[in-house]
Amino acid sequence: DGGITQSPKYLFRKEGQNVTLSCEQNLNHDAMYWYRQDPGQGLRLIYYSQIVNDFQKGDIAEGYSVSREKKESFPLTVTSAQKNPTAFYLCASSIGTGEWDTQYFGPGTRLTVL
Amino acid sequence: GDSVTQMEGPVTLSEEAFLTINCTYTATGYPSLFWYVQYPGEGLQLLLKATKADDKGSNKGFEATYRKETTSFHLEKGSVQVSDSAVYFCALRDNFGNEKLTFGTGTRLTIIP
């Protein structure tokens, strides 16, 4: 089955620790995205990548870092500099970044920082 | 900048009732418009989309028409089921090389038997 997988589903970390969230897709999509979802708010874009070895900041990149060494993988690191990291994190991918390209989402990772 | 305004929830309806969730947008140019649905504990799934004015997106009994004159993309379904209970997000994507989706805040829908 083709799709986007995110792991783990739930993640707990102590304040001050960096944590890396996994996102893998086997859809052969070029573009990948990370969004953050907070209660009562829409999704906000953290980072996106159009091709391997390239990525751009979204609206709320501060305190986060990403890498795109392989087409199918786009891990997100939540660093200790992120002031309010507890949230639901969603990864998405699309064939490209053209105006017709629909973004498809993974199941999400809920991060709780204690 | 771009923005999406959705009808505030939560919305509670009885099974087989008619559903409308309002969505209006602000954008430069001619954006593509989307409705996504999020079931409890899951990620978002694309429900339907429309890419130009007067297009109607439809899927699983849901419909939405891209109305440029009123900058709206209201979601409708003639007869809802308990399984439609979820959070619905309206979103837009401008077509000026901006890859970002701009989302509304979501509307929680609960259908009671």
XYZ file of C-alpha atoms in Angstrom:
227
model
C 0.000 0.000 0.000
C 1.277 3.462 -0.856
C 1.108 6.099 1.794
C 2.730 8.287 4.386
C 3.830 6.894 7.711
C 4.694 8.844 10.806
C 6.188 7.393 13.921
C 5.657 7.218 16.746
C 1.975 8.043 17.168
C 2.568 9.421 20.673
C 5.836 10.839 21.949
C 6.775 12.156 25.373
C 9.906 14.133 26.127
C 11.330 16.110 28.963
C 11.713 19.841 28.591
C 15.097 20.812 27.145
C 15.549 17.655 25.090
C 15.680 17.578 21.330
C 13.350 15.065 19.686
C 13.100 13.847 16.084
C 9.814 12.919 14.433
C 9.873 10.499 11.537
C 8.026 10.869 8.225
C 8.348 8.367 5.383
C 6.435 8.156 2.097
C 6.461 5.538 -0.638
C 4.350 7.547 -3.071
C 7.389 8.728 -5.054
C 6.393 12.305 -4.253
C 8.981 15.036 -4.713
C 7.557 17.516 -2.197
C 7.147 17.004 1.535
C 5.827 19.253 4.304
C 5.613 19.537 8.092
C 2.653 21.190 9.781
C 1.820 21.829 13.392
C -1.738 21.630 14.719
C -2.830 23.233 17.995
C -6.290 22.976 19.560
C -8.785 25.363 17.996
C -6.364 26.416 15.287
C -5.779 25.456 11.735
C -2.563 23.849 10.609
C 0.546 25.994 10.325
C 3.466 25.218 8.019
C 6.831 24.604 9.690
C 9.098 23.532 6.805
C 8.728 22.166 3.319
C 10.990 20.527 0.789
C 10.505 20.500 -2.966
C 13.367 18.146 -3.802
C 16.064 16.120 -2.117
C 18.744 18.156 -0.321
C 16.630 21.297 -0.423
C 14.120 22.736 2.042
C 12.546 26.067 2.949
C 11.166 27.610 6.114
C 7.453 27.924 6.542
C 5.580 30.311 8.796
C 6.782 28.965 12.148
C 10.241 27.449 11.568
C 11.891 28.833 14.697
C 12.971 26.070 17.055
C 12.692 23.359 14.405
C 15.118 21.775 11.941
C 14.721 19.319 9.050
C 16.782 17.314 6.591
C 15.957 15.766 3.230
C 18.722 13.323 2.382
C 16.399 10.844 0.703
C 13.317 11.401 -1.417
C 11.140 9.236 0.803
C 12.173 10.673 4.167
C 11.735 14.102 5.785
C 12.477 13.970 9.531
C 11.647 16.914 11.778
C 13.697 17.770 14.864
C 12.020 19.760 17.596
C 14.834 21.484 19.418
C 15.018 22.831 22.944
C 14.748 26.319 21.433
C 11.099 25.705 20.539
C 9.240 27.445 23.330
C 5.972 25.572 23.153
C 6.586 22.213 21.473
C 3.556 20.292 22.735
C 1.319 19.858 19.683
C 0.093 17.461 17.017
C 2.561 17.272 14.115
C 1.448 16.325 10.625
C 3.607 15.412 7.678
C 2.334 15.702 4.118
C 3.592 15.060 0.616
C 2.643 15.950 -2.938
C 3.799 14.935 -6.403
C 5.284 18.379 -6.896
C 4.511 21.923 -5.968
C 2.459 22.908 -8.969
C -0.934 24.444 -8.555
C -2.683 21.150 -9.321
C -0.716 19.098 -6.819
C -2.744 17.894 -3.885
C -1.095 17.390 -0.507
C -1.695 14.064 1.222
C -1.260 13.755 4.970
C 0.144 11.160 7.316
C -1.601 10.047 10.539
C 0.329 12.490 12.742
C 2.513 12.366 15.850
C 1.281 13.835 19.120
C 4.247 15.276 21.015
C 3.932 16.081 24.697
C 6.760 17.821 26.478
C 6.678 17.304 30.219
C -2.078 37.753 3.108
C -4.201 34.735 2.433
C -6.775 33.696 5.007
C -9.645 31.259 5.439
C -12.625 31.828 7.723
C -14.759 28.888 8.712
C -18.022 28.603 10.531
C -17.290 28.110 14.195
C -18.294 24.867 15.775
C -19.064 22.630 17.272
C -21.969 21.637 15.061
C -24.333 18.912 16.243
C -26.923 17.411 13.925
C -29.247 14.452 13.909
C -28.664 11.632 11.474
C -30.113 12.330 8.000
C -30.114 16.099 8.544
C -28.827 18.533 5.909
C -25.343 19.873 6.538
C -23.767 23.181 5.604
C -20.379 24.319 6.859
C -19.544 27.813 5.684
C -16.120 28.770 4.390
C -15.002 32.103 2.969
C -11.553 33.108 1.895
C -9.291 36.049 1.153
C -6.577 35.612 -1.434
C -4.932 37.384 -4.290
C -5.543 35.880 -7.673
C -7.321 32.592 -8.145
C -6.530 30.066 -5.448
C -7.307 26.372 -5.407
C -9.735 25.429 -2.633
C -9.909 22.278 -0.547
C -11.903 20.557 2.160
C -10.031 18.148 4.397
C -11.549 15.880 7.055
C -9.893 14.682 10.239
C -11.333 11.707 12.086
C -10.512 11.334 15.807
C -6.833 10.624 16.417
C -5.945 10.612 12.730
C -4.296 12.824 10.164
C -6.118 14.827 7.527
C -7.716 13.268 4.483
C -8.545 15.193 1.357
C -12.335 15.243 0.981
C -12.740 17.338 -2.160
C -11.216 20.190 -4.086
C -11.907 22.792 -6.769
C -9.301 24.609 -8.788
C -11.250 27.317 -10.616
C -14.367 29.436 -10.302
C -17.698 27.608 -10.612
C -16.027 24.203 -10.248
C -17.889 21.819 -7.977
C -15.903 19.335 -5.930
C -17.723 16.248 -4.702
C -16.941 13.065 -2.791
C -18.802 10.666 -0.467
C -22.010 12.698 -0.810
C -20.296 15.966 0.107
C -20.218 18.885 -2.319
C -18.715 22.361 -2.448
C -18.835 24.949 -5.227
C -16.089 27.496 -5.826
C -17.871 30.866 -5.813
C -15.515 33.622 -6.852
C -18.136 36.372 -6.591
C -18.744 35.627 -2.909
C -15.247 34.198 -2.210
C -16.856 31.140 -0.683
C -16.526 27.361 -0.743
C -19.304 26.091 1.523
C -19.433 22.366 2.272
C -22.816 20.628 1.979
C -24.253 17.160 2.368
C -27.879 16.235 1.935
C -28.146 13.517 4.575
C -25.440 13.074 7.190
C -24.524 9.839 8.939
C -22.985 9.123 12.319
C -19.778 8.151 10.505
C -19.460 11.742 9.224
C -18.589 12.922 12.737
C -15.158 14.529 12.408
C -13.387 17.875 12.162
C -13.610 19.568 8.761
C -10.981 22.005 7.505
C -11.325 24.415 4.628
C -8.031 25.370 2.981
C -6.677 27.339 0.074
C -3.526 27.346 -1.938
C -2.647 30.358 -4.000
C -1.235 29.743 -7.442
C 1.659 32.169 -7.407
C 4.337 29.604 -6.639
C 3.474 29.504 -2.966
C 3.475 25.891 -1.892
C 1.755 26.520 1.403
C -1.785 25.514 2.232
C -3.624 28.098 4.359
C -6.139 26.430 6.660
C -9.222 27.573 8.498
C -9.512 26.736 12.186
C -11.668 23.674 11.602
C -15.296 22.860 12.400
C -16.090 19.925 14.655
C -19.178 18.038 13.479
C -21.022 15.558 15.663
C -23.899 13.490 14.273
C -26.248 11.887 16.784
C -28.349 8.840 15.923
